[in-house]
Coordinates of N, CA and C in Angstrom, one line a residue:
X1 N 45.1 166.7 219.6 CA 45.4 165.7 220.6 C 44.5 164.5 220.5
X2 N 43.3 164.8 220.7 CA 42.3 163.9 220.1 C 42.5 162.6 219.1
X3 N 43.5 163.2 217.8 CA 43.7 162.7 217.1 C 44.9 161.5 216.9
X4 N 45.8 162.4 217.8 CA 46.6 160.9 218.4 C 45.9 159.7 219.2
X5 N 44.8 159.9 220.1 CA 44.5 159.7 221.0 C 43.6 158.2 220.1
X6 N 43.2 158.6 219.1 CA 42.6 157.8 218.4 C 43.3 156.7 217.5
X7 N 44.2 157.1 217.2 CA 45.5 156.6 216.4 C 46.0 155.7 217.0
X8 N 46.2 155.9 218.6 CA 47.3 155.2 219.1 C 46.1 154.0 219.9
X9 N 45.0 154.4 220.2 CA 44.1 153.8 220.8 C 43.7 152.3 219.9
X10 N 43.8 152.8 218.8 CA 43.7 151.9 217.7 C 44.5 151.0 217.5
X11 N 45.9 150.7 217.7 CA 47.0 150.2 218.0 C 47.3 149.5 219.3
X12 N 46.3 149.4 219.7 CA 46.6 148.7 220.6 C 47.4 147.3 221.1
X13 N 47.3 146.6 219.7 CA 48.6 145.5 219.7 C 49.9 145.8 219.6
X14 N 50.6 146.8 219.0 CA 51.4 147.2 219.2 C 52.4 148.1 220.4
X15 N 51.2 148.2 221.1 CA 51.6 148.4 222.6 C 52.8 147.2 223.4
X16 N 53.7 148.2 224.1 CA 54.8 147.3 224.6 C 54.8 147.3 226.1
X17 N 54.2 147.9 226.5 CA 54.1 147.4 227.8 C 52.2 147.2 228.3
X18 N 52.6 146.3 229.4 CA 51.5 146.2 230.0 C 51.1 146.1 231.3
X19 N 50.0 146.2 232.0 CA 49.9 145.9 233.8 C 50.1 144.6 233.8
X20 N 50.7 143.9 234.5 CA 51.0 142.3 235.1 C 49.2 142.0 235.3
X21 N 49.0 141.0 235.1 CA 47.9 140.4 235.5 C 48.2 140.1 237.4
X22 N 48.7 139.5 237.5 CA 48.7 139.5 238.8 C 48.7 140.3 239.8
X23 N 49.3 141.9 239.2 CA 49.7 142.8 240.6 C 51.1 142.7 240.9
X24 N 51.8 142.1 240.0 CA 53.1 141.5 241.1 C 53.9 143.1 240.9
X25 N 53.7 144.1 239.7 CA 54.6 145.3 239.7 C 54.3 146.4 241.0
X26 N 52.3 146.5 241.2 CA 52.5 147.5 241.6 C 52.4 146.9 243.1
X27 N 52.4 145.9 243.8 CA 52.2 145.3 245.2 C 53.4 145.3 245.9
X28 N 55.0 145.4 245.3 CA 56.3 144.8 245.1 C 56.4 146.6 246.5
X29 N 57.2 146.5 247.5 CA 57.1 147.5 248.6 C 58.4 148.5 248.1
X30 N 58.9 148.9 248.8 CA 60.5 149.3 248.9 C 60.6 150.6 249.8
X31 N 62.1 150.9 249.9 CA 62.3 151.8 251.1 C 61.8 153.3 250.9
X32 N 61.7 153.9 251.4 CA 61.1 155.5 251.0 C 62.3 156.5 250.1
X33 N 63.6 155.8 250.6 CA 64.6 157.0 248.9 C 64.5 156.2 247.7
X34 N 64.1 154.5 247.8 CA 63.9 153.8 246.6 C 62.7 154.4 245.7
X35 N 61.5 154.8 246.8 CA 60.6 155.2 246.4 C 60.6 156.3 245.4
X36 N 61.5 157.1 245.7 CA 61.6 158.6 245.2 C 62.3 158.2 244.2
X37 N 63.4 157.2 244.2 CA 64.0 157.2 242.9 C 63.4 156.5 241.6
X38 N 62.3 155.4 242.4 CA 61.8 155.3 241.0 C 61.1 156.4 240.5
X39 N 60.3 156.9 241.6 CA 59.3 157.8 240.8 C 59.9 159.2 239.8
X40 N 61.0 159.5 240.1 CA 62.4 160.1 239.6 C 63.3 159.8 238.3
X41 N 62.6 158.0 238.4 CA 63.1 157.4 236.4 C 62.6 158.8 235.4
X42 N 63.0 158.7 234.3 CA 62.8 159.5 233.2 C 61.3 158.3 232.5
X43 N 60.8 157.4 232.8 CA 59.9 156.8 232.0 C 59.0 156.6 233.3
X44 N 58.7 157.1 234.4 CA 57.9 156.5 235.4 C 56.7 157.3 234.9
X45 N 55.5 156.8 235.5 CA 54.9 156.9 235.1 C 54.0 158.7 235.7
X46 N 54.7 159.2 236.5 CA 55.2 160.7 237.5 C 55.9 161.4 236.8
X47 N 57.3 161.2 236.5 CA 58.1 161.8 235.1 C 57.4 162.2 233.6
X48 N 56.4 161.2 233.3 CA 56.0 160.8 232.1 C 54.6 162.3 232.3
X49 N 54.1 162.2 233.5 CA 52.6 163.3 233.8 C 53.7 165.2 233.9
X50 N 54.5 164.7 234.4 CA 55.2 166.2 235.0 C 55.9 166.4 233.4
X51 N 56.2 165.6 232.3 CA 56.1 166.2 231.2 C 55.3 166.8 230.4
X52 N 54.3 166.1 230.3 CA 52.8 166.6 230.0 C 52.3 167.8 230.6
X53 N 52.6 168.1 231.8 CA 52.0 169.0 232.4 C 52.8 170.1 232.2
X54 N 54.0 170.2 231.8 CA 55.2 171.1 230.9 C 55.1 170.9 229.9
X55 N 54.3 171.0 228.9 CA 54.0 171.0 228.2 C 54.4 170.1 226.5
X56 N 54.8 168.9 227.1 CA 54.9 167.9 225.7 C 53.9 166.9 226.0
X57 N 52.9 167.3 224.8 CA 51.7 166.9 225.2 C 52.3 165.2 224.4
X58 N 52.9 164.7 223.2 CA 53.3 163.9 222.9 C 53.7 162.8 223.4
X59 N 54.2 163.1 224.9 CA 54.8 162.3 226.3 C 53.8 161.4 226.9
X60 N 52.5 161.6 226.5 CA 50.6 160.9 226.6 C 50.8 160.1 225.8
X61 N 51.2 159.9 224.5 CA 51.7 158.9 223.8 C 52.2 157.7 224.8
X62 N 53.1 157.5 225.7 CA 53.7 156.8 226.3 C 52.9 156.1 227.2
X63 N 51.5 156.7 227.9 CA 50.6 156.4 229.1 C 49.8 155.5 228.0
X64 N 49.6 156.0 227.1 CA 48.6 155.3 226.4 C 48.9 154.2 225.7
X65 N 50.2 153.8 225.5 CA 50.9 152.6 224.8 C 50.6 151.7 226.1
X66 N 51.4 152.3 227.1 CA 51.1 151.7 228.8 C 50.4 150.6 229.3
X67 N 49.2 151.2 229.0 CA 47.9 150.8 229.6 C 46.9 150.8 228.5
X68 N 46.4 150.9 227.6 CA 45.5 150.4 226.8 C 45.0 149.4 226.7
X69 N 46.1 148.5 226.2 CA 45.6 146.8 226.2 C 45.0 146.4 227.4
X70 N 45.1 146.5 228.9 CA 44.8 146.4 230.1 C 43.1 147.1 229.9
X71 N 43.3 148.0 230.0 CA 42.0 148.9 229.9 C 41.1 148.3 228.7
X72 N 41.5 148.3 228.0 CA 40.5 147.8 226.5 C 39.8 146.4 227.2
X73 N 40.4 145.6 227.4 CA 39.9 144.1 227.2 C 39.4 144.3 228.7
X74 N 39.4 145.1 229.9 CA 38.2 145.3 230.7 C 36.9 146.1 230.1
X75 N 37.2 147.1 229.1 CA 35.9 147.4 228.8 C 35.3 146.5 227.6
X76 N 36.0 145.6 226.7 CA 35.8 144.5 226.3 C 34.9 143.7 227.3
X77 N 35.2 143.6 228.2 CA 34.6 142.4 229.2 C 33.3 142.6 229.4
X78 N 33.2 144.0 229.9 CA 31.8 144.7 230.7 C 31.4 144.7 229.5
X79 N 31.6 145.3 228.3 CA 30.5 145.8 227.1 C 29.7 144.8 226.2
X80 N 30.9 143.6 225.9 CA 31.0 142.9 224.9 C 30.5 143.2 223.4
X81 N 31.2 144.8 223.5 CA 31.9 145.1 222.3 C 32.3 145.7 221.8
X82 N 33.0 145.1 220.6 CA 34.5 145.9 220.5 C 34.5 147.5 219.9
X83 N 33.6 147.6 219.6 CA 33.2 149.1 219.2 C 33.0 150.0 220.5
X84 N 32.0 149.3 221.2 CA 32.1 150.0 222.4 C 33.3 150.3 223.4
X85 N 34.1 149.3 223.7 CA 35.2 149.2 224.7 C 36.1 150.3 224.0
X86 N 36.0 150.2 222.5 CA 37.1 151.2 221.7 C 36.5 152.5 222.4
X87 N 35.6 152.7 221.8 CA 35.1 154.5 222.4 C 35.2 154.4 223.9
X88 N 34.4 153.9 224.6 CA 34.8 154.2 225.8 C 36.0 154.2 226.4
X89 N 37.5 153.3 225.5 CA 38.8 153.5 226.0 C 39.6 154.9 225.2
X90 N 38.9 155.0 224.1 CA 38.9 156.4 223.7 C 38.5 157.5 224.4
X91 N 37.9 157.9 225.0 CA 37.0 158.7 225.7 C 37.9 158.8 227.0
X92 N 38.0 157.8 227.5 CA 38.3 157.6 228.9 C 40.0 158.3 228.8
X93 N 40.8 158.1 228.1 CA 41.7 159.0 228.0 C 41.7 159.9 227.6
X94 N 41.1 160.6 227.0 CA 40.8 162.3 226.3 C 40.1 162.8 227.6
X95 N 39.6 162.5 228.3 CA 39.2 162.4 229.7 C 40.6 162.8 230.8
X96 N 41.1 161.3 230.8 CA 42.3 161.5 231.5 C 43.4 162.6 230.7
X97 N 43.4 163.0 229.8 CA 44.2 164.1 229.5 C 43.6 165.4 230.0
X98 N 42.9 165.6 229.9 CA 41.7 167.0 230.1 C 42.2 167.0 231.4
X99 N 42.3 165.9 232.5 CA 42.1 166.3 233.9 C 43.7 165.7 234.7
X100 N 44.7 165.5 233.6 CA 46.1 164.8 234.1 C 46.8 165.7 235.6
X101 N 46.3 166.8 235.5 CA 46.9 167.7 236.6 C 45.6 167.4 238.1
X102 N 45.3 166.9 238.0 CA 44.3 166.2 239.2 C 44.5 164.7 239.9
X103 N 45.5 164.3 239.1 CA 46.0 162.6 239.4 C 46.9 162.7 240.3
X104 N 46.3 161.9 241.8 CA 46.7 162.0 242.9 C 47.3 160.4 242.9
X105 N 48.4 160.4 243.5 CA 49.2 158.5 243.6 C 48.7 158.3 242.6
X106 N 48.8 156.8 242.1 CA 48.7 155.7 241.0 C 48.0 156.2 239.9
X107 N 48.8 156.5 238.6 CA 48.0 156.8 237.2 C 47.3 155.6 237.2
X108 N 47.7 154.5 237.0 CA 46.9 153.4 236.2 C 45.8 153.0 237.5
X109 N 45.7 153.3 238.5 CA 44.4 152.9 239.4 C 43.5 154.3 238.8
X110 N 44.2 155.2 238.8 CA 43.3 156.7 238.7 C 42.7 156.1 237.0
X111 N 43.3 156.6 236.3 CA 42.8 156.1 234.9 C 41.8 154.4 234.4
X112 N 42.4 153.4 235.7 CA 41.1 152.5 235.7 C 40.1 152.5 236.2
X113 N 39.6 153.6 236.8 CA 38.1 154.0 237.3 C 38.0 154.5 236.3
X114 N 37.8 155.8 235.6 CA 37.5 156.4 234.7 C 36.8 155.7 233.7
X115 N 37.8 154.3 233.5 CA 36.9 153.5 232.3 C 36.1 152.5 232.7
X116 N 36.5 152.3 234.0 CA 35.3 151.2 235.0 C 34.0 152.1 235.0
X117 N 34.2 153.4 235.1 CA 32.9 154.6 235.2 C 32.2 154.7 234.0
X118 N 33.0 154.5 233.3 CA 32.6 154.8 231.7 C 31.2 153.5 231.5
X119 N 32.7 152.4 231.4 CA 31.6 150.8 231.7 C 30.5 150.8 232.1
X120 N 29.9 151.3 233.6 CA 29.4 151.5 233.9 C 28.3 152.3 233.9
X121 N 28.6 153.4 232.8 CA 27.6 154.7 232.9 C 27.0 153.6 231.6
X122 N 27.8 153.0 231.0 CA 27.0 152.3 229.5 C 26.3 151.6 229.4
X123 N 26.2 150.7 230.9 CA 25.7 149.6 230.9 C 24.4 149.7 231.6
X124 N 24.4 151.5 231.9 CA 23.1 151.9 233.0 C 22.3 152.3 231.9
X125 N 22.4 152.6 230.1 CA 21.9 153.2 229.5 C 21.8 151.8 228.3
X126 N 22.3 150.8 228.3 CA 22.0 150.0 227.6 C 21.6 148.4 228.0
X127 N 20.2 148.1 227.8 CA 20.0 146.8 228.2 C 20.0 145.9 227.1
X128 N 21.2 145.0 227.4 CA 21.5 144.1 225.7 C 21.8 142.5 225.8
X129 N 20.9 142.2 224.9 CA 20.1 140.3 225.3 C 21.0 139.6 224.9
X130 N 22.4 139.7 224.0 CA 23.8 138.9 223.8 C 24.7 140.0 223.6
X131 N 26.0 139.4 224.0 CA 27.4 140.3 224.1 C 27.5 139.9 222.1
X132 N 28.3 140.9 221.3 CA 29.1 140.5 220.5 C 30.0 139.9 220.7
X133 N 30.8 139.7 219.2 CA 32.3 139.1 219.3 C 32.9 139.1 218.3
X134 N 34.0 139.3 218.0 CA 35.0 139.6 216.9 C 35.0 138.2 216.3
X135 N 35.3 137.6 215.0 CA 35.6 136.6 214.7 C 36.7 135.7 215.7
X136 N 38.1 136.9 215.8 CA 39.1 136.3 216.6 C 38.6 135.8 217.7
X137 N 37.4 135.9 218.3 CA 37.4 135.4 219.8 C 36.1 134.5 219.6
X138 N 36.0 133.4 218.6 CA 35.0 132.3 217.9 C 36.7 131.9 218.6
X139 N 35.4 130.2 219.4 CA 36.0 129.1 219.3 C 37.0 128.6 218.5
X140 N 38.1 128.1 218.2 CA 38.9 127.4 217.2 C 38.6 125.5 217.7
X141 N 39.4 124.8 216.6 CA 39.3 123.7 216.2 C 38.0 122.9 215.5
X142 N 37.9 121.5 215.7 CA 36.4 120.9 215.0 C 35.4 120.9 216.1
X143 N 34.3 120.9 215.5 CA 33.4 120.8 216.3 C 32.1 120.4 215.2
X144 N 31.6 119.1 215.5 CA 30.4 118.7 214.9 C 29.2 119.9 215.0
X145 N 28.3 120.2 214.3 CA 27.5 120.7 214.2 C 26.5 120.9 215.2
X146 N 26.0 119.9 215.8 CA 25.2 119.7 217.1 C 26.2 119.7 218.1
X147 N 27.2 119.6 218.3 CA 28.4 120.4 219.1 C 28.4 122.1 219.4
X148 N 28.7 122.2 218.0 CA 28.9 123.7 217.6 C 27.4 124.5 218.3
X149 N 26.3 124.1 217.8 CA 25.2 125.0 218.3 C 25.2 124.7 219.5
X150 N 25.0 123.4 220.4 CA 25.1 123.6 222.1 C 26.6 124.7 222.4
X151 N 27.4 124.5 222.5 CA 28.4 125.1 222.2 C 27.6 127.0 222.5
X152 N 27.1 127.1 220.7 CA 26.8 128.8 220.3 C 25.6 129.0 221.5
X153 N 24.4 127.9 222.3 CA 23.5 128.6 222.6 C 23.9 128.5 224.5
X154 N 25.0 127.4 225.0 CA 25.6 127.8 225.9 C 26.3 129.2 225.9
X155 N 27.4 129.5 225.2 CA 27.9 131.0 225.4 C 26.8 132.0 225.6
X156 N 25.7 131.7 224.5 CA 24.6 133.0 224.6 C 23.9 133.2 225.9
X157 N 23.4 132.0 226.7 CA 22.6 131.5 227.5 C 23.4 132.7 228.8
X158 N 25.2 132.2 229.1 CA 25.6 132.6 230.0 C 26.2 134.0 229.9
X159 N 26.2 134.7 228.0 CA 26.5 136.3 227.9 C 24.9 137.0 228.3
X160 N 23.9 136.5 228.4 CA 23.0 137.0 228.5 C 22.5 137.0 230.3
X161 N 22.8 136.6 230.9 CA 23.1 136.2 232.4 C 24.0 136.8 233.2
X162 N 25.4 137.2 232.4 CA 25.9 137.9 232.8 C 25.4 139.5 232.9
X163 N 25.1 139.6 231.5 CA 24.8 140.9 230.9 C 23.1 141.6 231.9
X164 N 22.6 140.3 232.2 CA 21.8 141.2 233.6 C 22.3 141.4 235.0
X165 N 23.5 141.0 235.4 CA 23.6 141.0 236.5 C 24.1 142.5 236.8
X166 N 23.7 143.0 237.8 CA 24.0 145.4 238.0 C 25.6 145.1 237.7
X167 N 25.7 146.3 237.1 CA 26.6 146.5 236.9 C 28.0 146.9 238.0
X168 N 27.8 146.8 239.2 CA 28.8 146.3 240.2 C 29.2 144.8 240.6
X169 N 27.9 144.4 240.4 CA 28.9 142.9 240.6 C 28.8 142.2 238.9
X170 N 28.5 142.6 237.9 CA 29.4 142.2 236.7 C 31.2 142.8 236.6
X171 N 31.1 143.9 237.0 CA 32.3 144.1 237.3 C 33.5 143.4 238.1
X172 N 32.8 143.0 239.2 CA 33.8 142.4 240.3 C 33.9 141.0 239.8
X173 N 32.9 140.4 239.5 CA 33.1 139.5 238.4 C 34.2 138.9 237.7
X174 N 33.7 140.0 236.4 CA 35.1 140.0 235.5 C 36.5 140.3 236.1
X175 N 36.4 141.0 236.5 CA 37.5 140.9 237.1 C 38.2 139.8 237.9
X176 N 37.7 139.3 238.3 CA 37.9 138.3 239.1 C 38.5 137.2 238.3
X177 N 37.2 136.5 238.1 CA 36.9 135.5 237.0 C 37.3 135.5 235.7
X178 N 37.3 136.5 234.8 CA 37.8 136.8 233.6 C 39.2 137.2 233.3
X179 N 39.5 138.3 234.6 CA 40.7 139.1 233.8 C 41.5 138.0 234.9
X180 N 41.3 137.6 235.8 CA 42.1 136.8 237.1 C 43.1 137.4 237.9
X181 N 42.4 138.6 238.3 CA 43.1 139.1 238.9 C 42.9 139.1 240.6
X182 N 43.9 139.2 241.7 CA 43.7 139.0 242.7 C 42.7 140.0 243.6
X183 N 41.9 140.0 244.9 CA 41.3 140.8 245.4 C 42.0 141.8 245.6
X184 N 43.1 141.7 246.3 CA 44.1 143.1 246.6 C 44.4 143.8 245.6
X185 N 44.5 143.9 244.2 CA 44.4 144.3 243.2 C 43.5 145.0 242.9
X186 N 42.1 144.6 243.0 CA 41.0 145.0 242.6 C 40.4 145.9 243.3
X187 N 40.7 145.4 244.9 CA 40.7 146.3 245.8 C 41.5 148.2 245.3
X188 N 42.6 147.5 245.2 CA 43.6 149.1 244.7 C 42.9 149.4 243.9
X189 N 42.8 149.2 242.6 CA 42.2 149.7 241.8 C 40.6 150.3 241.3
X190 N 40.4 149.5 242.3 CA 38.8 150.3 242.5 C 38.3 151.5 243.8
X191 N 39.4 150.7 244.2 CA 39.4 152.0 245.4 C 38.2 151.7 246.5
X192 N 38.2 150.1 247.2 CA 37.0 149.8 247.9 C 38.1 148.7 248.5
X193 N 37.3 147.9 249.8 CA 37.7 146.6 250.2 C 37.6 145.5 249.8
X194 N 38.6 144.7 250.7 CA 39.0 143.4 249.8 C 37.6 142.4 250.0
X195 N 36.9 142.9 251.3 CA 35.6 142.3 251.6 C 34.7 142.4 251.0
X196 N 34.2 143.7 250.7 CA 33.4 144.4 250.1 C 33.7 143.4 248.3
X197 N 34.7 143.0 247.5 CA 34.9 142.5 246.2 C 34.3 141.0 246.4
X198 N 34.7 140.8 248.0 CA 34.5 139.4 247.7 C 33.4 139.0 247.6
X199 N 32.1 139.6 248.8 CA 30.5 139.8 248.8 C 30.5 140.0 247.2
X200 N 30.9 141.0 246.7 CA 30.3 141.3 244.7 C 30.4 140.3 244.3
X201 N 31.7 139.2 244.4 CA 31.9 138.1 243.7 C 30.5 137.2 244.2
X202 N 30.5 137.2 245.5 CA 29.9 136.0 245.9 C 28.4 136.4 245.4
X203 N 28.0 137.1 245.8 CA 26.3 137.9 244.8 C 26.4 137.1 243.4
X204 N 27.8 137.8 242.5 CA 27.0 137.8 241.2 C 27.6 135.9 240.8
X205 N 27.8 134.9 241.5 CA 27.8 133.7 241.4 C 26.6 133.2 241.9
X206 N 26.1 133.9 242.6 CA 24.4 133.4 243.4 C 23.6 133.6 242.0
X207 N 23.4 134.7 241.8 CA 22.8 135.3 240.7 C 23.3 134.5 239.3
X208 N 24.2 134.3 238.9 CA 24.4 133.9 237.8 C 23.3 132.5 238.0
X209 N 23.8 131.5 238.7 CA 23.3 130.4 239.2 C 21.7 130.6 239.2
X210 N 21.1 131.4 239.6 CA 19.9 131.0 239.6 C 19.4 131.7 238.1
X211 N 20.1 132.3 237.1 CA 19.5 132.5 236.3 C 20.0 131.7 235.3
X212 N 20.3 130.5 235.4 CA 21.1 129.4 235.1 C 20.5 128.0 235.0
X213 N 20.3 128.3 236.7 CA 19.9 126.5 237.1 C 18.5 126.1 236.5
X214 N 17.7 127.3 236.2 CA 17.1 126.6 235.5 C 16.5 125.8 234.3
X215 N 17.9 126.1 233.4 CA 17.9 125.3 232.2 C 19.0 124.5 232.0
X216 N 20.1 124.7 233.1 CA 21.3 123.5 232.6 C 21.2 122.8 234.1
X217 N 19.8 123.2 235.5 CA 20.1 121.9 236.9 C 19.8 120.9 236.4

């Protein structure tokens, strides 16, 4: 299983579905027999665990096409890099398979802690003075030379600013600010208040700023 796990994790572009950035799928209400009938589709994401758990372990294929891309480019965000966000989104589902018969309401809120924890546990064990980056995610078009390096030593200045701030309010953060997602969202998915996200936000904008103002006030 492992071995799919790695295969498909790897493939991540080829994934066909994804979580809405906005929230707009899982926020959307409906009546309590509607409720039962989605969760009663043959692809929900309840159908999809209660086959797993009867054993076609194959049917994890489907959770993982799901949600990867989502999950990847949050541990992308926290790690800044791509090696790391891989293992940890690797991990984080051989994780959530091990323990699929424990997933109470929402797979994808349950399975986005796991790799928010992951983030987290990595970022308590690694202190790192610039994020990587893949070629694909270099600037495009021209850029004069004395362009290009303000340019390279602004990015560095503010991955290294980020990359100190604790690892709860870089989180609320990115999320926020990076992935753009709404508080109510973040709220569900982290499993805390919409108050409590916004204080994180508002901290790690304090914080950035003073570890900032003093080379670009």
């Amino acid at each position: 299983m492992a071995n799919v796990l790695i295969e498909t994790t790897r493939r991540r572009s080829l994934a066909k579905r994804a979580l809405p950035r906005d929230g707009s799928a899982v926020k959307q209400t409906a009546p309590q027999d509607m409720g039962q009938q989605l969760a009663d589709q043959p692809d929900s994401d309840q159908a999809i665990i209660g086959r797993v758990l009867a054993g076609n372990r194959d049917a994890f294929r489907t959770l993982i096409s799901r949600y990867s891309d989502p999950l990847y480019r949050h541990a992308l965000c926290m790690t800044g890099s791509p090696d790391v966000a891989e293992d940890i989104l690797q991990m984080s589902f051989i994780k959530a398979y091990q323990h699929l018969a424990e997933v109470r309401g929402r797979f994808d809120a349950w399975v986005f802690r796991i790799v928010a924890n992951g983030c987290k546990d990595w970022l308590k064990n690694i202190r790192r003075t610039h994020l990587s980056y893949d070629e694909d995610d270099q600037p495009s078009g021209y850029a004069t030379p004395d362009e290009e390096l303000d340019r390279t030593e602004l990015k560095s200045d503010l991955d290294r600013a980020l990359a100190a701030l604790p690892a709860s309010l870089r989180e609320a953060f990115v999320m926020k600010h990076v992935e753009g997602r709404s508080y109510e969202e973040m709220a569900d998915l982290l499993g805390t208040t919409v108050g409590a996200l916004k204080m994180r936000v508002h901290r790690a904008r304090e914080a950035l700023q003073v570890l900032l103002e003093e080379k670009y006030a």
